Short mmCIF file of C-alpha atoms in Angstrom, two decimals:
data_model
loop_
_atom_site.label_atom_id
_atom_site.label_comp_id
_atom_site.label_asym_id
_atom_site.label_seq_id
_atom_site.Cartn_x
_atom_site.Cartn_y
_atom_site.Cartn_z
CA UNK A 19 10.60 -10.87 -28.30
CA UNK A 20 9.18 -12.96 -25.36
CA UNK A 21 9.07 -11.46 -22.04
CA UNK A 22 8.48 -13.58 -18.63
CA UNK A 23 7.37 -11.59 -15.62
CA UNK A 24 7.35 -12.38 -12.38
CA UNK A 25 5.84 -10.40 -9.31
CA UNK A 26 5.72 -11.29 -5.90
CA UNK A 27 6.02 -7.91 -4.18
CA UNK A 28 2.94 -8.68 -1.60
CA UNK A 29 0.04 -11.15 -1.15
CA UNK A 30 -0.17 -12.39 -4.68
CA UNK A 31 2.20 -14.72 -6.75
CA UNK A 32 1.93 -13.51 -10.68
CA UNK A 33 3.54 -14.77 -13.63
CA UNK A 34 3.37 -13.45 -17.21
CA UNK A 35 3.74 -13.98 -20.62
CA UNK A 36 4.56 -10.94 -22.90
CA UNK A 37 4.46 -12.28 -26.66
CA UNK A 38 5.79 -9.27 -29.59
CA UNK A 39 3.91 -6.89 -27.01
CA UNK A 40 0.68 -8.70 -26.34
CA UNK A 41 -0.27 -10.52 -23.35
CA UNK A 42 -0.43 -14.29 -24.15
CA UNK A 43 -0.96 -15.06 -20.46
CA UNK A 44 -1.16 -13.37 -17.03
CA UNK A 45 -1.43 -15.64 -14.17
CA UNK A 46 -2.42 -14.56 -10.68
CA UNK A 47 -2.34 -16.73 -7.86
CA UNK A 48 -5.40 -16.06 -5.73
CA UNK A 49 -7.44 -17.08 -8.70
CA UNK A 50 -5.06 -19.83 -9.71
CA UNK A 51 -4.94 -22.04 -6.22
CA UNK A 52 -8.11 -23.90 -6.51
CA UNK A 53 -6.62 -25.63 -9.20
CA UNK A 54 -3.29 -25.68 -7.76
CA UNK A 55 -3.83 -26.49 -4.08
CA UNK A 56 -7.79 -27.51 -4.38
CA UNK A 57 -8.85 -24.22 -2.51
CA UNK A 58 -6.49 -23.81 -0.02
CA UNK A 59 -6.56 -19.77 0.81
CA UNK A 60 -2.98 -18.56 0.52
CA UNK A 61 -1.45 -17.39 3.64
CA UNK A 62 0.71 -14.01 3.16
CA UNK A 63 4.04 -15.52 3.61
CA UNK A 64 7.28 -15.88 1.26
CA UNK A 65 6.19 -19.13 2.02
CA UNK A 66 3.31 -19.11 -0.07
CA UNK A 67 5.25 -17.26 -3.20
CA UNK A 68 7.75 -20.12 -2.59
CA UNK A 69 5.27 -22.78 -3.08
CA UNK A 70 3.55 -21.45 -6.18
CA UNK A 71 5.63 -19.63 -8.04
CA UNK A 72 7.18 -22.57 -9.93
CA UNK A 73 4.38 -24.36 -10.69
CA UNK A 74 2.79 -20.73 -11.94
CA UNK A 75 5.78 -20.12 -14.41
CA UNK A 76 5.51 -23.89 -15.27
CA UNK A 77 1.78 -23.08 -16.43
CA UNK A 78 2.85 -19.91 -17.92
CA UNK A 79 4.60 -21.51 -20.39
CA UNK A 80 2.90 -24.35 -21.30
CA UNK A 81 -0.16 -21.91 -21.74
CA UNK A 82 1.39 -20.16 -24.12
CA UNK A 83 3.55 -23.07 -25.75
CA UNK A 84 6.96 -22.27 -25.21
CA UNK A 85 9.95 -24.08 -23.61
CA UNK A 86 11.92 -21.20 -21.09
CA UNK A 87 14.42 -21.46 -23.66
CA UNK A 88 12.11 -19.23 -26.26
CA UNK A 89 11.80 -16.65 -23.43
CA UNK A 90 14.13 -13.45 -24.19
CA UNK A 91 13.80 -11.21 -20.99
CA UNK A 92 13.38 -12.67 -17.43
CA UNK A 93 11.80 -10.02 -14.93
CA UNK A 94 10.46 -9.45 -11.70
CA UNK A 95 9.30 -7.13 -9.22
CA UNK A 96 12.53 -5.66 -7.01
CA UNK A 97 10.70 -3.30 -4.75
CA UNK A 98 8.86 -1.72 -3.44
CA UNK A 99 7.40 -4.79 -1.13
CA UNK A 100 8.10 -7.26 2.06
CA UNK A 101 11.86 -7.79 1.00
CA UNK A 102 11.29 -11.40 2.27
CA UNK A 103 8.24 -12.20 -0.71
CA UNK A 104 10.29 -9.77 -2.87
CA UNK A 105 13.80 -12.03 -2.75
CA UNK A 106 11.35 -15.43 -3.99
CA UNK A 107 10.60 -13.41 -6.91
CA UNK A 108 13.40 -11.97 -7.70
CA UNK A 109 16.47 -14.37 -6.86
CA UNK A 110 14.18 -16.84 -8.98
CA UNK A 111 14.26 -14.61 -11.97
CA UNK A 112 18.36 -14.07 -11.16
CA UNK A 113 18.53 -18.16 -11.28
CA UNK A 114 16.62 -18.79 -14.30
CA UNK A 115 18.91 -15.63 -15.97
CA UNK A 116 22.20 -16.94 -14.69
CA UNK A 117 21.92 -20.33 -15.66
CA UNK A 118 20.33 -19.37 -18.94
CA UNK A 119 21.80 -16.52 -20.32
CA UNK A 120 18.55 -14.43 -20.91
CA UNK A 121 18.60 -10.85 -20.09
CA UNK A 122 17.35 -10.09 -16.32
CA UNK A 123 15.27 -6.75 -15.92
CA UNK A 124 14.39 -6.07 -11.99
CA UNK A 125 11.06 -3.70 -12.38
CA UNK A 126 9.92 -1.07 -9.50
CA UNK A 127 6.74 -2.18 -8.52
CA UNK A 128 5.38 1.20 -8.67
CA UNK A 129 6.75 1.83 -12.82
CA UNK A 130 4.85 -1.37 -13.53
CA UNK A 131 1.51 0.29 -12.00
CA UNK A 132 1.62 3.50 -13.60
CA UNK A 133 2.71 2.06 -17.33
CA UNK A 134 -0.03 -0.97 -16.86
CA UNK A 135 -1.83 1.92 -19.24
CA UNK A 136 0.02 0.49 -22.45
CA UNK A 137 -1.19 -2.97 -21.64
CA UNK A 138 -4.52 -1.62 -23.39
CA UNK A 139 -4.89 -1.13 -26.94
CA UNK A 140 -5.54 2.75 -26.68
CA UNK A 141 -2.36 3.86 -24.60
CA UNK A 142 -1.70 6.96 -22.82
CA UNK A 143 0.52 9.52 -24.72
CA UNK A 144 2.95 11.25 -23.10
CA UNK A 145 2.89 13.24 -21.33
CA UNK A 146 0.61 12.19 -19.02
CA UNK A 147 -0.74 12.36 -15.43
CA UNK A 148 -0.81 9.35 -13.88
CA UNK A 149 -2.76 8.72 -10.87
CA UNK A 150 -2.03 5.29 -8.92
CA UNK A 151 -4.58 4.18 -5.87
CA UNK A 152 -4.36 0.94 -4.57
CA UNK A 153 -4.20 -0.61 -1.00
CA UNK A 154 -0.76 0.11 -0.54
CA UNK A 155 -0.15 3.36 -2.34
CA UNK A 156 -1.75 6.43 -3.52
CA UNK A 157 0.43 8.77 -5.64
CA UNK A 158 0.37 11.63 -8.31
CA UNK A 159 2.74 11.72 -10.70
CA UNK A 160 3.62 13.35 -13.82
CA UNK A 161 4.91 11.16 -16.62
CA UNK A 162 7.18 13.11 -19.34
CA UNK A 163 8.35 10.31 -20.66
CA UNK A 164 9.41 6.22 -20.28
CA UNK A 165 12.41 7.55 -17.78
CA UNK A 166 11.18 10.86 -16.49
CA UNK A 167 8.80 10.50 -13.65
CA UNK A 168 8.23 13.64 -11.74
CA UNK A 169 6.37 12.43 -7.95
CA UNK A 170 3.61 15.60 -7.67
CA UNK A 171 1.86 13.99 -4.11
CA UNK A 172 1.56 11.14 -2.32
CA UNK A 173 -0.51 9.93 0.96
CA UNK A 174 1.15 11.02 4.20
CA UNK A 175 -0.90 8.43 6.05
CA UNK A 176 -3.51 6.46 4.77
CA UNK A 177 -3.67 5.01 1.58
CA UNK A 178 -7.10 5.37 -0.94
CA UNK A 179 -7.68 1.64 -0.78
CA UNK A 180 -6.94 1.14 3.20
CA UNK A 181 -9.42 3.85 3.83
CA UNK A 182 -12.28 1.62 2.22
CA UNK A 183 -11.03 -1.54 3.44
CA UNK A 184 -11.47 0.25 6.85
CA UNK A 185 -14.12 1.90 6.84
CA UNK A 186 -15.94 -1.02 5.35
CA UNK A 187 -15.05 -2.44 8.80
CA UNK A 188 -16.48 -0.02 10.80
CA UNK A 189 -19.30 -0.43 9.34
CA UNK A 190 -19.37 -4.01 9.28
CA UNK A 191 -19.14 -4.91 5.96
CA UNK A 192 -16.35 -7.40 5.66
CA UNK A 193 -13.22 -7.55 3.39
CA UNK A 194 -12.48 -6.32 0.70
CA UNK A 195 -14.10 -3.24 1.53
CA UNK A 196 -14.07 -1.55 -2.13
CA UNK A 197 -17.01 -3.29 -4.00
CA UNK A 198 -18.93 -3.51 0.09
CA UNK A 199 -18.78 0.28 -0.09
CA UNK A 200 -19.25 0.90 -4.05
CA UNK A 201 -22.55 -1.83 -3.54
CA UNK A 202 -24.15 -0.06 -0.51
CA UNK A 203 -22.73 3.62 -1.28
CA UNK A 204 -24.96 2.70 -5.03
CA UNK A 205 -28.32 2.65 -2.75
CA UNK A 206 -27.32 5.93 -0.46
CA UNK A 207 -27.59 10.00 -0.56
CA UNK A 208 -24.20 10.84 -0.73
CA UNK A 209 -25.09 14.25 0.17
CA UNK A 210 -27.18 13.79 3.19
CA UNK A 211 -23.76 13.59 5.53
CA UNK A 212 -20.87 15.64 4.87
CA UNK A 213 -17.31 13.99 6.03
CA UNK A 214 -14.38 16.39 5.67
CA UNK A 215 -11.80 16.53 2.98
CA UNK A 216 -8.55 16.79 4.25
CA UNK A 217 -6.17 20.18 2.70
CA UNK A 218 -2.73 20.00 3.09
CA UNK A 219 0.18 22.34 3.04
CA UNK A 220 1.81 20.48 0.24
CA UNK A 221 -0.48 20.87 -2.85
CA UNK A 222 0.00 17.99 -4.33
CA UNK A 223 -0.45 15.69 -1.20
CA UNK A 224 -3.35 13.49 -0.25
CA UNK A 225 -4.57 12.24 3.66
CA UNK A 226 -7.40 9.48 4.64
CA UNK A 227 -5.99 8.96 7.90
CA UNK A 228 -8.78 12.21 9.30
CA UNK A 229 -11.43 10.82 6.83
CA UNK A 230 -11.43 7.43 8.61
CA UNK A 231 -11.36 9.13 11.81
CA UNK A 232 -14.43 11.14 10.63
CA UNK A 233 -16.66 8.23 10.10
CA UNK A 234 -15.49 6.92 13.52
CA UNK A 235 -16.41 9.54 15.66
CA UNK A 236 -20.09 9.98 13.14
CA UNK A 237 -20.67 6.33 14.53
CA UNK A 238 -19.95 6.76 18.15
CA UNK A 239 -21.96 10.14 17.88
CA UNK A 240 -24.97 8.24 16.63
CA UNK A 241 -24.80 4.52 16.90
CA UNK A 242 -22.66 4.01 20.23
CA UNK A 243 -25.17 1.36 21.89
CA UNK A 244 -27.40 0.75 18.67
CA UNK A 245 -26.78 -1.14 15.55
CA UNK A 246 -26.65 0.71 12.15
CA UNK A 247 -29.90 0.79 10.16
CA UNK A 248 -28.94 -0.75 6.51
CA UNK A 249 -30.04 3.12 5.23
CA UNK A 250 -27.70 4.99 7.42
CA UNK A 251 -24.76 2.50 6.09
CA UNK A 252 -25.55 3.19 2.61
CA UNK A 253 -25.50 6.61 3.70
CA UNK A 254 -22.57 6.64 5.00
CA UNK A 255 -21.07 4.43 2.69
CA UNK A 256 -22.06 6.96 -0.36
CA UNK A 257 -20.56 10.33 1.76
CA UNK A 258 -17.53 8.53 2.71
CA UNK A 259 -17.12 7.01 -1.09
CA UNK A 260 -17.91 11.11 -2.32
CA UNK A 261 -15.64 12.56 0.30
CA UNK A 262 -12.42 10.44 -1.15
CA UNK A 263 -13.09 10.45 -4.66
CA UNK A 264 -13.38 14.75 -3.92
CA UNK A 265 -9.76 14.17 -2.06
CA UNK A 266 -8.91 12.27 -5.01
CA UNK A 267 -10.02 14.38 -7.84
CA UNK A 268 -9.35 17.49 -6.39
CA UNK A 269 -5.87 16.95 -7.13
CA UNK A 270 -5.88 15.99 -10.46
CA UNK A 271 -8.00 18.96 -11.42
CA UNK A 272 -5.39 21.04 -10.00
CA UNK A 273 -2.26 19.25 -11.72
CA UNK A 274 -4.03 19.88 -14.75
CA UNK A 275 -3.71 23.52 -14.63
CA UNK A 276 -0.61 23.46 -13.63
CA UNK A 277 0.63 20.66 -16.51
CA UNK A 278 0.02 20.65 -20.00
CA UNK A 279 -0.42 17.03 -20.12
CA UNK A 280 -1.94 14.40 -23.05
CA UNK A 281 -3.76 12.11 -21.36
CA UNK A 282 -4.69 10.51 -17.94
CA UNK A 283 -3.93 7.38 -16.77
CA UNK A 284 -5.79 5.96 -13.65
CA UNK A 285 -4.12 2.52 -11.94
CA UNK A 286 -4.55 0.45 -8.92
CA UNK A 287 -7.36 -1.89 -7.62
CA UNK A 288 -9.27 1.42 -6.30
CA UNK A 289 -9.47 2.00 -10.17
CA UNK A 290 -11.78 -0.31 -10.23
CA UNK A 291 -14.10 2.08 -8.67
CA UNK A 292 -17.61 3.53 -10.88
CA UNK A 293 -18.28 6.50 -9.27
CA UNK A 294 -14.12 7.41 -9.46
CA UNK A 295 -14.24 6.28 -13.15
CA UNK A 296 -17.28 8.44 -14.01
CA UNK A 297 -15.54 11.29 -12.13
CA UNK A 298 -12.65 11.14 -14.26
CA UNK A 299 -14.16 10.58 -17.09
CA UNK A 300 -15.82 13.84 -16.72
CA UNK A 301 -12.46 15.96 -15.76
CA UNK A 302 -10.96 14.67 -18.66
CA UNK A 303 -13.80 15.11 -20.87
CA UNK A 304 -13.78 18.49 -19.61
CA UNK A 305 -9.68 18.89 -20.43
CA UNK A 306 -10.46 17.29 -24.11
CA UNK A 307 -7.65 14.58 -22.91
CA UNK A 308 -8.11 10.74 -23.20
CA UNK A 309 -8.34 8.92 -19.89
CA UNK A 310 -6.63 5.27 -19.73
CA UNK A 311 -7.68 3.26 -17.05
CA UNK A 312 -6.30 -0.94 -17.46
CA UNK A 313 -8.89 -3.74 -17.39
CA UNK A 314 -9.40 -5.00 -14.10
CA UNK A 315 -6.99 -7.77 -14.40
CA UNK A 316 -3.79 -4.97 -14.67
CA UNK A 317 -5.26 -2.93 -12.03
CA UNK A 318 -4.56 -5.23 -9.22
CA UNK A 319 -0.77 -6.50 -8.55
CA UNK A 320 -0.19 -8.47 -11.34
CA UNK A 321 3.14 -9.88 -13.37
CA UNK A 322 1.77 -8.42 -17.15
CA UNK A 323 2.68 -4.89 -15.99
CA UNK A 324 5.64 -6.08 -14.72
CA UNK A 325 6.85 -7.59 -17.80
CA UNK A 326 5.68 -4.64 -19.94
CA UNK A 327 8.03 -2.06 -17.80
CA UNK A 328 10.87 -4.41 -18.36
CA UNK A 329 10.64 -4.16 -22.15
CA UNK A 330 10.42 -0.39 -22.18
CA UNK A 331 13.46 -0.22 -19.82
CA UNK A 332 15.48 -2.65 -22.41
CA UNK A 333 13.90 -0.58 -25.35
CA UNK A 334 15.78 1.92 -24.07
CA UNK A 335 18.95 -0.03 -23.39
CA UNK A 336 19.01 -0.04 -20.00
CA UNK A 337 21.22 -2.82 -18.72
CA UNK A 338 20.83 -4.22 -15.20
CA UNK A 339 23.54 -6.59 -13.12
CA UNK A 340 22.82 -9.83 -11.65
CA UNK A 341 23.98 -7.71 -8.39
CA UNK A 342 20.56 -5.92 -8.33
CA UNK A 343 19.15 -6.13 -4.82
CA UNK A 344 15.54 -6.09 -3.79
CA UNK A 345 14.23 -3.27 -1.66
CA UNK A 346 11.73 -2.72 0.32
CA UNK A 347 10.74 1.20 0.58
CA UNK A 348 10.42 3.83 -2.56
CA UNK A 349 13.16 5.95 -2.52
CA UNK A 350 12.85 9.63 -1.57
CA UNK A 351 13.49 11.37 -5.16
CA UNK A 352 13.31 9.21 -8.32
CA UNK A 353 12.09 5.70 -9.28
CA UNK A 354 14.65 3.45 -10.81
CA UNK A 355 18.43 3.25 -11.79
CA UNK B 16 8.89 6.10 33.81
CA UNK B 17 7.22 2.74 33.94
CA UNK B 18 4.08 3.84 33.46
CA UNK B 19 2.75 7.09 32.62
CA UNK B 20 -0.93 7.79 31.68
CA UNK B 21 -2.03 10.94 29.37
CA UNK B 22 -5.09 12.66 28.47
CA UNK B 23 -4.77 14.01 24.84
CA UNK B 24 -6.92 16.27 23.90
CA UNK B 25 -5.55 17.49 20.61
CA UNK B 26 -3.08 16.95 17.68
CA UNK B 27 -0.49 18.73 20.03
CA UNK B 28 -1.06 17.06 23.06
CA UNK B 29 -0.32 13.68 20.96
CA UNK B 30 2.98 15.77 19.74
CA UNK B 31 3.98 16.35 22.81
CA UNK B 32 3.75 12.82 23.98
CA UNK B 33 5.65 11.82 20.70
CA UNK B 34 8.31 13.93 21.65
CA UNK B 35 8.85 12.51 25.07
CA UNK B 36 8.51 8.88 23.88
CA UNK B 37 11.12 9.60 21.13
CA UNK B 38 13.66 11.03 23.18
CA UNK B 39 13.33 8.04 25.80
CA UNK B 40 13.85 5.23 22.92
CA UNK B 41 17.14 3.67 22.17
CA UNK B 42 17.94 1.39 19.15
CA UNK B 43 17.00 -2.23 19.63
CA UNK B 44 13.41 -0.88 21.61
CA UNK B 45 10.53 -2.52 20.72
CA UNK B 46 7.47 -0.77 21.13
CA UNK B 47 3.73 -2.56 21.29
CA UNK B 48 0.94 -0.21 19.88
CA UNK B 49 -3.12 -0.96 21.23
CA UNK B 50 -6.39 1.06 20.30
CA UNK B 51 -9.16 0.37 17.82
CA UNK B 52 -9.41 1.96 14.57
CA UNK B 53 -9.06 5.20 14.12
CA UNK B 54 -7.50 5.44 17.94
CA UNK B 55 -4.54 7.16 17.09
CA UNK B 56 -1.34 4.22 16.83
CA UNK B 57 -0.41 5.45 12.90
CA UNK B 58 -0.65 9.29 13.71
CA UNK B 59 1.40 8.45 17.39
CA UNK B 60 4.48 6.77 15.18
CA UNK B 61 4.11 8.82 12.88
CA UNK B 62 4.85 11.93 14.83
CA UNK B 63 7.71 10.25 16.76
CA UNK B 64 9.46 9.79 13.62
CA UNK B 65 9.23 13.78 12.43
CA UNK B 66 11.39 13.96 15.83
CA UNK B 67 13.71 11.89 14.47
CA UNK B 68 13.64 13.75 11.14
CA UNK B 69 11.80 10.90 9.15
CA UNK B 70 8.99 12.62 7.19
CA UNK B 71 7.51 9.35 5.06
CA UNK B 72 6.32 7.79 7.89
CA UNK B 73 2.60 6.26 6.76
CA UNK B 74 0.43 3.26 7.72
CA UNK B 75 1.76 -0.36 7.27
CA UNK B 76 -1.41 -1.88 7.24
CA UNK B 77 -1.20 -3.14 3.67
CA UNK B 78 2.73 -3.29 3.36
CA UNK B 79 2.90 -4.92 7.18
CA UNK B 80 5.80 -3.55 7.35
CA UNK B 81 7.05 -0.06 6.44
CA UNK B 82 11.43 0.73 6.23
CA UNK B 83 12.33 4.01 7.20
CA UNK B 84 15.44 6.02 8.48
CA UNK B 85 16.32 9.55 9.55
CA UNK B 86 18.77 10.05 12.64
CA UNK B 87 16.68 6.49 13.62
CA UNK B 88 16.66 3.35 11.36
CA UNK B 89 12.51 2.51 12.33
CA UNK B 90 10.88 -0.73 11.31
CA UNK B 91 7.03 -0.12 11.63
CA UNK B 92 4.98 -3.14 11.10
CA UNK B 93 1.29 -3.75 11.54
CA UNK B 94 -0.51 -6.93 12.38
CA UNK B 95 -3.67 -5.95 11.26
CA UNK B 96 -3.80 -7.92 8.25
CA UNK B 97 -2.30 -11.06 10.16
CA UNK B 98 -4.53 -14.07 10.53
CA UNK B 99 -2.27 -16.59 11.71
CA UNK B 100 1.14 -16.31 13.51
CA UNK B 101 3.54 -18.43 11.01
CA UNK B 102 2.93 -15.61 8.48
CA UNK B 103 4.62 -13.41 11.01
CA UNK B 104 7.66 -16.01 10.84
CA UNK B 105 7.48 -16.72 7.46
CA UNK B 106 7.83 -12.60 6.87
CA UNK B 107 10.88 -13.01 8.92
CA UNK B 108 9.83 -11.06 12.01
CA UNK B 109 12.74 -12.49 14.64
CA UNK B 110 15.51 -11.24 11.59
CA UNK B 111 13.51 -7.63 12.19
CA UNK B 112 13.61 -8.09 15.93
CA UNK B 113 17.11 -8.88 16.47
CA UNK B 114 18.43 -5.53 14.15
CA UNK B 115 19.76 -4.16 17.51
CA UNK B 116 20.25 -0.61 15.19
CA UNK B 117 16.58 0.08 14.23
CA UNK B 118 13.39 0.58 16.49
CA UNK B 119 10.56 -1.65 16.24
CA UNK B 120 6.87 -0.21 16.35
CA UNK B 121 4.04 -2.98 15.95
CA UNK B 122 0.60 -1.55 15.86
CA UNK B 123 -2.12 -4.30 16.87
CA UNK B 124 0.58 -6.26 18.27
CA UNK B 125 -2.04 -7.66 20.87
CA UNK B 126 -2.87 -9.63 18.12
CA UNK B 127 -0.21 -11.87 18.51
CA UNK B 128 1.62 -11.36 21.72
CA UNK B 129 3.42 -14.06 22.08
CA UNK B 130 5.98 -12.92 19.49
CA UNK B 131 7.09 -10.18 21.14
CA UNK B 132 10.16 -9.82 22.96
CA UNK B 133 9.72 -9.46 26.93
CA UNK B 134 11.27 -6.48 27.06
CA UNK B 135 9.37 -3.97 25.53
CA UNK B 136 7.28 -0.53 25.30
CA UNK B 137 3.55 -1.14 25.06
CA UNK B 138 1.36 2.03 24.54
CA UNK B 139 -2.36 1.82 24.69
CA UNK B 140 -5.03 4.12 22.62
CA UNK B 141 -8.63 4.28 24.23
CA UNK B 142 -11.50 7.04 22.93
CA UNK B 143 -12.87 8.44 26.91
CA UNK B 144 -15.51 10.61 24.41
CA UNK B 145 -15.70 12.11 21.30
CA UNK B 146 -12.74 14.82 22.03
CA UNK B 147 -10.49 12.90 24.47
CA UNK B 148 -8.12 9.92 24.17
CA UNK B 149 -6.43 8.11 26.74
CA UNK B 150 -2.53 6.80 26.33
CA UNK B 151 -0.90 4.82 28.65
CA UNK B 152 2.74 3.82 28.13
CA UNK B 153 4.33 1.06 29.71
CA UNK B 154 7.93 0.09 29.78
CA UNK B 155 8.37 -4.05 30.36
CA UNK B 156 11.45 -5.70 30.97
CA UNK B 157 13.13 -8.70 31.35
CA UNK B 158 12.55 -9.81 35.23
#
């Protein structure tokens, strides 16, 4: 069975190849356009998708020596994402399927994230807990199975990743704020300030909306007509870093008493994250469960998760028209069909 | 009201300007947000959707632009992440601009003025100290 995936849901292009299971290649585009456009920085357009996608699935291929006759299952990304970089994707794979005769899977964005888990070689078992934190989402959700997804909490403002790239900025350490704050937050005393964890009425929910605001009003208290001595920003940096992997965690630990659950799977760029991975290493050390957190290259948007959702959904016989329409939000109750 | 300028001094003074603002808007307003970080433009939209029974309302900054719809169809973008302005087209702003059934809310949309239709709400977010913010809401039309 060969499986190509496409996403193009946000800022990066992504193509896959999915091989009898196994990744042969997984192509991203911010890494891929020195080669292709000699180091031109890709605007965030549909533009920009438009421009490389082609070429990307062109590579695809030929990296893993196939014609796109060989292919079996065309997918791509449907939604959630800016409908306009969404359609490139997607009305691509509908082309290459309608002209072809190759099965066409469209994949939730958000089903690709939080079964990027059985890209790995240990995979999570159901059911599981999955955790997603990225810089557009932040969600708990319980996984029962490959079609029952049970939403515990998501962000009602804020999401995990925004709330570093921001807060990097306030302290004026430049984009992307993860790895700024994990470097500086590695040389500070994350106890020595204490910025509030938000609690919510709805259990399960998560804010970094009053967390950002925090730090704010900490550096207009102290630093309003001074710079920031490199000390107080790893300070900061490690407090701030503490008070959302608490936020975070706190969570979790809760689910798990309230879920019997096999294992826990983290996903999203925040994954990425030591101090978050140590932390849940430790919870689920602590629950005898397995955590699963994807190699670095499935944690950010990429098109291998896509194309591994799309052969679970077709394991499982689900069918999808040629009719399927992009869209841009997450729907209120369920994930797909 | 042309111009009205507030003093918030907590969550429910911001509420209560919500509330007023949301009652006031018609489908096919545009409406300019302005304030640094942390000044308040997210929480403000946010709590003028809740009047209009959307509860998902969050921050665009990654998505640029969030979909939502209650008794209101709301687009709410944010130019934040913008660098240059024929991203903006390329997303497909003027489509977004000319649904006469939604409301627009842009938050940095100082960033690229030019863009945005003359006739318009603009609300500015400004700290005055650590426990007060000022708004002032303008309504600009077509002269």
């Amino acid at each position: 069975m060969v499986i190509l995936g496409i996403e193009t849901s946000c800022d990066e292009t992504s193509v896959a190849v999915l091989l009898e299971e196994k990744v042969s290649v997984n192509l991203i585009s911010s890494q891929y356009f020195h080669e292709l456009y000699g180091g031109v920085v890709p605007e965030l357009s549909s533009r920009a998708h438009l421009q490389t996608l082609i070429p990307l699935i062109k590579k695809a291929l030929q990296k893993t020596s196939i014609s796109i006759n060989d292919v079996d299952i065309i997918a791509a990304t449907a939604g959630p994402g800016l409908i306009g970089a969404l359609l490139v994707g997607l009305n691509v794979a509908k082309g290459i399927s309608y002209s072809s005769g190759k099965v066409f899977i469209p994949v939730n964005h958000i089903e690709g994230h939080i079964f990027s888990g059985f890209l790995m070689e240990e995979k999570p078992s159901f059911p599981f807990l999955c955790l997603v934190v990225s810089g557009g989402h932040t969600l708990l959700l319980l996984v029962e199975d490959e079609l029952r997804i049970k939403r515990l909490g998501v962000t009602i403002d804020d999401s995990a990743g925004e709330a570093f790239d921001k807060t990097a900025k306030m302290l004026g350490l430049g984009y992307p704020g993860g790895p700024k704050i994990q470097y500086y937050a590695g040389m500070g005393n994350r106890t020595k300030i204490n910025f509030p964890v938000a609690r919510l009425n709805d259990k399960y929910n998560f804010s970094f909306s009053g967390l950002k605001t925090s730090v704010l009003r900490y550096l207009q208290k102290n630093y309003a007509d001074s710079e920031i001595p490199k000390s107080d920003i790893a300070d900061i940096a490690a407090a701030f870093q503490e008070a959302v992997i608490k936020a975070l965690t706190a969570n979790v630990r809760k689910a798990l008493t309230d879920y019997k659950v096999e294992s826990i799977s983290m996903v999203g760029g925040v994954a990425a994250n030591v101090s978050l991975r140590e932390k849940m290493q430790s919870i689920a050390n602590q629950h005898k469960i397995k955590l699963i957190i994807p190699a670095n290259e499935y944690c950010g948007d990429n098109a291998a998760m896509i194309a591994c959702r799309a052969l679970q959904l077709y394991k499982r016989g689900i069918k999808y028209s040629l009719n399927y329409n992009a869209f841009p939000a997450l729907s209120e109750k369920v994930f797909i069909h | 009201m042309n111009r009205v300028e507030l003093k918030l001094r907590s969550i429910e003074d911001t509420r209560i300007a919500a509330e007023n603002l949301s009652a006031k808007l018609v489908d096919g307003d545009i409406v300019m947000l302005n304030g640094e970080l942390g000044a308040g433009k997210t929480f403000f939209v946010k709590s003028i959707c809740e009047f209009w029974g959307i509860k998902n309302a969050g921050s665009p900054s990654f998505s640029i632009v969030n979909q939502y719809s209650g008794r209101r169809k709301v687009y709410h973008f944010d130019f934040y992440r913008i660098n240059k302005i024929e991203e903006l087209f390329d997303i497909g702003i003027e489509e977004y601009f000319a649904d006469k059934s939604a409301i627009t809310f842009i938050e940095w949309a100082d960033r690229f003025t030019q863009i945005i239709p003359n006739h318009h709400y603009r609300v500015d977010l400004s700290f005055i100290n650590l426990s007060e913010r000022k708004m002032v809401i303008e309504k600009r039309e077509n002269k």
